[in-house]
Short mmCIF file of C-alpha atoms and ligand atoms in Angstrom, two decimals:
data_model
loop_
_atom_site.label_atom_id
_atom_site.label_comp_id
_atom_site.label_asym_id
_atom_site.label_seq_id
_atom_site.Cartn_x
_atom_site.Cartn_y
_atom_site.Cartn_z
CA MET A 1235 19.01 7.53 12.37
CA PRO A 1236 17.53 3.89 11.74
CA ASP A 1237 19.79 1.34 9.78
CA ILE A 1238 16.13 0.62 7.33
CA THR A 1239 16.40 -1.26 3.73
CA LEU A 1240 13.73 -1.38 1.31
CA TYR A 1241 13.49 -4.21 -0.85
CA PHE A 1242 12.09 -2.93 -3.84
CA LEU A 1243 10.46 -5.32 -6.98
CA GLN A 1244 9.65 -2.69 -9.68
CA ALA A 1245 6.07 -1.73 -10.27
CA SER A 1246 4.96 -3.74 -7.65
CA ARG A 1247 3.41 -2.94 -3.96
CA SER A 1248 7.00 -1.49 -3.01
CA ILE A 1249 5.80 1.56 -3.86
CA ARG A 1250 3.47 1.73 -0.23
CA THR A 1251 6.21 1.36 1.67
CA ALA A 1252 8.40 3.88 -0.30
CA TRP A 1253 5.47 6.48 -0.14
CA GLN A 1254 5.32 5.77 3.79
CA LEU A 1255 9.09 6.19 4.66
CA GLU A 1256 9.20 9.55 2.36
CA GLU A 1257 5.88 10.98 4.66
CA LEU A 1258 7.93 10.41 7.56
CA GLY A 1259 10.84 11.75 6.28
CA LEU A 1260 13.22 8.57 7.39
CA ASP A 1261 16.77 8.01 5.76
CA TYR A 1262 16.32 4.29 4.07
CA LYS A 1263 18.57 2.22 1.23
CA VAL A 1264 17.00 1.15 -1.20
CA GLU A 1265 17.73 -2.72 -2.80
CA PHE A 1266 15.53 -2.09 -6.33
CA SER A 1267 15.13 -4.96 -9.09
CA GLU A 1268 13.76 -4.69 -12.06
CA ARG A 1269 11.17 -8.11 -13.16
CA GLU A 1270 12.67 -11.46 -15.06
CA ASN A 1271 9.36 -13.01 -17.07
CA GLY A 1272 7.06 -11.39 -14.58
CA LYS A 1273 8.74 -12.00 -11.43
CA ALA A 1274 11.03 -11.62 -9.17
CA PRO A 1275 14.70 -12.84 -10.17
CA GLN A 1276 15.66 -15.88 -7.91
CA HIS A 1277 19.07 -14.18 -6.76
CA PHE A 1278 17.38 -11.07 -5.47
CA LYS A 1279 14.68 -13.23 -3.36
CA ASP A 1280 17.63 -15.14 -1.68
CA ASN A 1281 19.89 -11.62 -1.46
CA SER A 1282 16.72 -10.45 0.71
CA GLY A 1283 16.88 -13.12 3.03
CA ASP A 1284 13.32 -13.79 3.63
CA ALA A 1285 11.87 -17.48 2.36
CA LEU A 1286 8.74 -16.05 0.61
CA GLY A 1287 10.38 -14.03 -1.98
CA LYS A 1288 7.68 -10.99 -2.26
CA PHE A 1289 8.14 -7.44 -2.32
CA PRO A 1290 8.05 -5.03 -0.57
CA LEU A 1291 10.05 -6.12 2.30
CA LEU A 1292 11.79 -3.91 5.10
CA LYS A 1293 14.60 -4.19 7.08
CA ASP A 1294 15.01 -2.70 10.10
CA GLY A 1295 18.69 -3.35 11.35
CA ASP A 1296 18.31 -6.65 11.87
CA LEU A 1297 14.50 -7.13 12.01
CA ILE A 1298 12.50 -8.51 8.30
CA VAL A 1299 8.89 -6.80 8.04
CA GLY A 1300 7.30 -8.76 4.99
CA GLU A 1301 3.92 -8.07 3.67
CA SER A 1302 3.08 -4.60 2.80
CA GLY A 1303 0.16 -4.00 5.44
CA ALA A 1304 2.86 -5.44 8.20
CA ILE A 1305 4.86 -3.11 7.25
CA ALA A 1306 3.02 -0.06 7.17
CA GLU A 1307 1.81 -1.31 10.74
CA TYR A 1308 5.12 -1.56 11.99
CA VAL A 1309 6.48 1.86 10.80
CA ASP A 1310 3.49 3.69 11.43
CA ALA A 1311 1.40 2.68 14.72
CA PRO A 1312 2.50 3.03 18.18
CA SER A 1313 3.47 -0.10 19.90
CA PRO A 1314 0.17 -1.91 21.74
CA ARG A 1315 1.65 0.15 25.52
CA SER A 1316 1.62 3.33 23.86
CA LEU A 1317 -2.19 2.94 23.51
CA VAL A 1318 -3.15 2.01 26.97
CA ALA A 1319 -4.73 5.01 28.60
CA GLY A 1320 -2.55 7.10 30.45
CA PHE A 1321 0.47 6.92 28.39
CA ALA A 1322 -0.72 8.41 25.04
CA ASP A 1323 -0.10 11.86 25.46
CA ASP A 1324 3.08 10.98 27.57
CA ARG A 1325 6.23 12.17 25.15
CA HIS A 1326 8.86 10.38 26.25
CA HIS A 1327 6.65 7.48 26.43
CA ARG A 1328 5.55 8.12 22.90
CA TYR A 1329 9.25 8.76 21.83
CA LEU A 1330 10.10 4.96 22.99
CA CYS A 1331 7.47 3.30 22.26
CA GLU A 1332 5.91 4.52 18.66
CA LYS A 1333 8.06 3.60 16.01
CA TYR A 1334 8.89 6.08 13.91
CA ASP A 1335 5.24 7.99 12.77
CA THR A 1336 6.08 9.70 16.23
CA GLU A 1337 3.63 12.79 15.31
CA ASN A 1338 0.94 10.28 14.57
CA LYS A 1339 1.26 11.78 10.52
CA LEU A 1340 0.03 8.80 8.35
CA LEU A 1341 -1.63 6.49 10.85
CA PRO A 1342 -4.27 9.33 13.22
CA ARG A 1343 -4.49 9.54 16.89
CA GLU A 1344 -8.40 10.15 16.80
CA GLU A 1345 -10.13 6.83 16.59
CA GLY A 1346 -12.49 6.79 13.99
CA MET A 1347 -9.63 8.16 11.80
CA ARG A 1348 -7.44 5.47 13.47
CA VAL A 1349 -10.22 2.94 12.29
CA GLN A 1350 -10.78 4.30 9.28
CA CYS A 1351 -7.12 3.43 8.18
CA LEU A 1352 -6.92 0.68 9.15
CA ARG A 1353 -9.70 -0.58 7.60
CA TRP A 1354 -7.80 0.41 4.21
CA ILE A 1355 -5.02 -1.13 5.02
CA HIS A 1356 -6.24 -4.17 5.29
CA ALA A 1357 -8.65 -3.65 2.63
CA SER A 1358 -6.30 -2.85 -0.06
CA GLU A 1359 -4.66 -6.43 -0.13
CA ALA A 1360 -7.51 -9.00 1.84
CA THR A 1361 -10.37 -7.02 -0.60
CA TYR A 1362 -9.39 -4.78 -3.74
CA ALA A 1363 -6.19 -7.10 -4.63
CA LEU A 1364 -8.07 -10.22 -3.65
CA HIS A 1365 -10.67 -9.46 -6.29
CA ALA A 1366 -8.73 -7.81 -9.24
CA LEU A 1367 -6.19 -10.91 -9.19
CA ALA A 1368 -8.66 -13.57 -8.95
CA ILE A 1369 -9.49 -11.82 -12.41
CA LEU A 1370 -5.46 -11.28 -13.57
CA TYR A 1371 -4.94 -14.67 -12.40
CA THR A 1372 -7.93 -16.16 -14.60
CA ARG A 1373 -6.62 -14.62 -17.66
CA TRP A 1374 -3.32 -16.02 -16.27
CA PHE A 1375 -3.63 -19.41 -16.60
CA GLY A 1376 -7.55 -19.86 -17.78
CA ALA A 1377 -7.11 -19.78 -21.86
CA ASP A 1378 -6.92 -23.30 -22.80
CA ASN A 1379 -10.90 -22.81 -20.51
CA PRO A 1380 -12.04 -19.79 -22.34
CA ALA A 1381 -15.62 -20.02 -21.24
CA ALA A 1382 -14.63 -20.65 -17.33
CA ALA A 1383 -12.38 -17.85 -17.83
CA GLU A 1384 -15.11 -15.24 -18.91
CA LYS A 1385 -17.48 -17.04 -16.35
CA ILE A 1386 -15.08 -16.07 -13.16
CA GLU A 1387 -14.14 -12.93 -14.64
CA GLN A 1388 -17.91 -11.72 -15.16
CA GLY A 1389 -18.37 -13.17 -11.62
CA MET A 1390 -15.43 -11.24 -10.26
CA SER A 1391 -16.14 -8.27 -11.44
CA VAL A 1392 -19.58 -7.46 -9.95
CA ASN A 1393 -17.03 -7.44 -6.86
CA VAL A 1394 -14.63 -4.93 -8.82
CA CYS A 1395 -17.28 -2.39 -9.52
CA LYS A 1396 -18.61 -2.48 -5.78
CA ASP A 1397 -15.52 -2.40 -4.11
CA MET A 1398 -14.94 0.92 -6.49
CA ASP A 1399 -17.83 2.15 -5.65
CA PHE A 1400 -17.44 2.03 -2.03
CA LEU A 1401 -13.98 3.56 -3.02
CA GLU A 1402 -15.93 6.35 -4.74
CA ALA A 1403 -18.38 6.77 -1.95
CA GLU A 1404 -15.88 7.04 0.84
CA LEU A 1405 -13.81 9.50 -1.27
CA GLY A 1406 -17.10 11.66 -1.35
CA LYS A 1407 -17.54 11.56 2.54
CA SER A 1408 -14.27 12.34 3.06
CA LYS A 1409 -13.03 16.23 5.29
CA GLY A 1410 -10.86 16.78 2.29
CA LYS A 1411 -9.04 15.43 -0.39
CA PHE A 1412 -7.57 12.16 0.68
CA LEU A 1413 -8.84 9.47 1.85
CA VAL A 1414 -9.13 10.18 5.24
CA GLY A 1415 -8.83 14.00 5.36
CA ASP A 1416 -7.20 16.53 4.45
CA SER A 1417 -3.76 15.15 4.39
CA VAL A 1418 -1.65 11.97 3.35
CA THR A 1419 -2.08 9.00 5.36
CA VAL A 1420 -1.90 5.20 5.33
CA ALA A 1421 -4.87 5.03 3.80
CA ASP A 1422 -3.70 6.86 0.48
CA CYS A 1423 -0.42 5.26 0.75
CA MET A 1424 -1.95 1.56 0.72
CA MET A 1425 -4.97 2.25 -1.46
CA LEU A 1426 -3.63 4.21 -4.43
CA PHE A 1427 -1.50 0.51 -5.85
CA SER A 1428 -4.57 -1.10 -5.51
CA ALA A 1429 -6.79 1.36 -7.79
CA GLN A 1430 -4.42 2.00 -10.00
CA PHE A 1431 -4.03 -1.98 -10.99
CA VAL A 1432 -7.42 -2.04 -11.07
CA LEU A 1433 -7.76 0.61 -13.18
CA MET A 1434 -4.74 0.61 -15.06
CA ARG A 1435 -5.30 -3.66 -16.12
CA GLU A 1436 -9.39 -3.09 -16.54
CA LEU A 1437 -9.73 -6.06 -14.14
CA GLY A 1438 -13.17 -6.02 -13.80
CA THR A 1439 -13.99 -2.38 -14.79
CA LYS A 1440 -16.29 -3.34 -17.34
CA GLY A 1441 -15.21 0.09 -18.86
CA ARG A 1442 -16.85 2.07 -16.61
CA LYS A 1443 -14.93 4.91 -14.93
CA TRP A 1444 -14.93 6.49 -11.48
CA GLU A 1445 -14.34 10.56 -11.39
CA ARG A 1446 -13.68 10.75 -7.99
CA ILE A 1447 -11.10 8.23 -7.57
CA ASP A 1448 -9.62 10.10 -10.62
CA LYS A 1449 -8.91 12.82 -9.59
CA TRP A 1450 -7.70 11.20 -5.34
CA ILE A 1451 -5.15 9.14 -7.89
CA ALA A 1452 -3.82 12.55 -9.57
CA ASP A 1453 -3.86 14.21 -5.95
CA CYS A 1454 -1.71 11.41 -4.68
CA GLU A 1455 0.51 11.45 -7.48
CA SER A 1456 0.88 15.13 -7.41
CA THR A 1457 2.37 14.68 -3.84
CA GLU A 1458 5.86 15.58 -3.14
CA SER A 1459 6.74 12.79 -0.95
CA TYR A 1460 4.97 9.92 -3.82
CA LYS A 1461 7.22 12.14 -6.37
CA ARG A 1462 9.90 12.11 -4.32
CA ALA A 1463 8.92 7.37 -3.21
CA VAL A 1464 9.05 7.01 -7.14
CA GLU A 1465 12.20 9.30 -8.25
CA LYS A 1466 14.57 7.05 -5.66
CA THR A 1467 12.94 3.72 -6.56
CA GLY A 1468 12.33 3.96 -10.32
CA HIS A 1469 9.35 2.97 -9.43
CA LYS A 1470 7.01 2.32 -12.95
CA LEU A 1471 3.68 1.34 -13.47
N1 GSH B 2461 0.01 -9.29 0.39
C1 GSH B 2461 1.59 -9.01 -0.02
C2 GSH B 2461 1.64 -9.55 -1.86
C3 GSH B 2461 3.35 -9.48 -2.03
C4 GSH B 2461 3.86 -9.49 -3.62
O1 GSH B 2461 2.65 -10.57 -3.97
N2 GSH B 2461 4.42 -8.95 -4.24
C5 GSH B 2461 4.27 -9.53 -5.49
C6 GSH B 2461 4.89 -8.16 -6.56
S1 GSH B 2461 3.07 -7.02 -6.00
C7 GSH B 2461 5.82 -9.84 -5.49
O2 GSH B 2461 6.92 -9.55 -5.08
N3 GSH B 2461 6.25 -10.87 -6.80
C8 GSH B 2461 7.55 -11.85 -7.33
C9 GSH B 2461 7.52 -13.29 -7.37
O3 GSH B 2461 5.87 -13.56 -7.74
O4 GSH B 2461 7.78 -13.44 -8.32
C10 GSH B 2461 1.87 -7.68 0.06
O5 GSH B 2461 0.92 -6.86 0.29
O6 GSH B 2461 3.29 -7.37 0.30
#
């Protein structure tokens, strides 16, 4: 069994990683911290051994992997060598080269689905979190200039609504109840937190509702693996 430790900050993207580890049935330890004044406590950052002090953080033996998207690719993706033609179906080679998603459960082997999943890994941060955080930070730091803050929020909410419309439309196209088909993939594991974050804090949503997104969130939260991740880590939104 691998020697995996997940540094888990309460109410954070860390749940993305815990859910993937549960999906893959991996054994892992959790180093958990509540937030203090909304932040990760300094001692937790220091203990994690990573200078940036952001979570999730995964330790696999001596290796430290930061960034939830990079952790997803590290855990789920085969190493580049196993993508080389002729090696992909070699069971022995797969056993040696693919890190932990040896069955291609979370990152499908089929190219179209794989590309979709990779897109969602990156979109969860570079598009969805980016637009939502611009609004959150404006609310936090723009209080002394309410007119400018309002202008930024109105401007960014156009992006957020477009993002959510896109997610809604993609869910409509999926052949199953999850984002990329009828079983959980890394796309769901990465995107769930982003969508919950936008909706719960009403970051640019302008009072709108997205029915398919609401149903998908409920379906994700009802999976046994997600429930186990929440129970094991103590995650609360
Ligand atoms: N892009 C990074 C973002 C990591 C991040 O900002 N995590 C926040 C929690 S969601 C954090 O650790 N904050 C602690 C702090 O700023 O004190 C990722 O996806 O892992």
